[in-house]
Amino acid sequence: MILAHFKPPKSFPSPYLVLRTDSKGLVSLDFVASVPSTTPNSDALMQAVLESLEGYFSGTLFSFDLPLSLSASPFSLQVWQALQNIPYASTKTYQEIAHAINKPRACRAVGNANHNNPIPIIIPCHRVVPKSGGLGGYGGGVQIKEWLLKHEQRHKL
């Protein structure tokens, strides 16, 4: 397991992102208040992840093409794949995602899969909102979700 950290822009509500990769791809991305005491490592894959995040936060990268190493139920994997199809600076509702995966009655289950997404930003769960309006919840906190959505609106083509 390779561990690294990334410092987003000062305006971002979380001071650091901690990233983990394995031999297959990116495993997790966590929002943290301080850098872990573990010394970060790097390899070609992690370097690609860090460069992609730099592009995303600078407003020059609009989609990610990184290998992911995901371990979850087939349903969660299906939801996470659907999330990756939401265009940059766009949003979909939980219901729209449920319909996209041909499980129109699974809105709550979609919400749970969204909540359990181990790789936020890269798998853009921040782009999913309730049909009733507003932002809904976000595992990293609503402030982060709001920042990400506004960031994408500022940089959309």
XYZ file of N, CA and C in Angstrom, residues 5-6 8 18-19 21 32 45 54 58 60 69 83 86 94 97 109-110 143-144 146 150-151:
69
model
N -0.021 12.329 0.562
C -0.994 13.364 0.896
C -0.909 14.487 -0.133
N -2.018 15.213 -0.252
C -2.136 16.293 -1.211
C -2.710 17.497 -0.492
N -4.757 20.701 -0.968
C -5.594 21.464 -1.900
C -5.431 22.970 -1.692
N -5.606 12.587 2.043
C -4.709 11.444 2.185
C -5.152 10.401 1.172
N -4.193 9.922 0.397
C -4.457 8.999 -0.695
C -3.763 7.676 -0.439
N -2.952 3.902 -2.504
C -3.010 3.072 -3.700
C -2.502 1.676 -3.361
N -8.633 15.115 5.645
C -8.069 15.115 6.993
C -7.625 16.518 7.386
N 1.992 5.398 -10.265
C 0.543 5.527 -10.103
C 0.199 6.686 -9.183
N -3.985 17.873 -8.933
C -3.470 19.225 -9.188
C -4.234 19.854 -10.357
N -6.769 23.047 -10.095
C -6.385 24.256 -10.827
C -7.408 24.613 -11.900
N -8.111 22.788 -14.680
C -7.708 22.395 -16.031
C -8.023 20.931 -16.352
N -8.943 0.763 -7.472
C -8.967 -0.554 -6.841
C -10.098 -0.537 -5.824
N -21.856 7.203 -11.136
C -21.407 8.517 -10.673
C -20.309 9.068 -11.583
N -21.451 11.183 -14.534
C -22.058 12.509 -14.363
C -21.057 13.537 -14.885
N -30.442 11.412 -6.687
C -30.339 10.001 -6.294
C -31.276 9.162 -7.154
N -29.854 8.527 -10.593
C -28.818 7.484 -10.547
C -29.481 6.117 -10.433
N -30.744 3.115 -1.330
C -29.545 2.284 -1.496
C -28.476 3.042 -2.292
N -28.907 3.831 -3.270
C -27.974 4.679 -4.008
C -27.328 5.674 -3.038
N -19.831 21.496 3.594
C -18.970 22.598 3.140
C -18.080 22.160 1.989
N -17.560 20.939 2.070
C -16.701 20.434 1.002
C -17.523 20.203 -0.261
N -20.268 21.702 -1.186
C -20.600 23.012 -1.745
C -19.393 23.619 -2.462
N -19.221 24.515 -6.507
C -18.930 25.893 -6.938
C -17.642 25.945 -7.754
N -16.636 25.187 -7.344
C -15.367 25.120 -8.078
C -15.621 24.665 -9.515
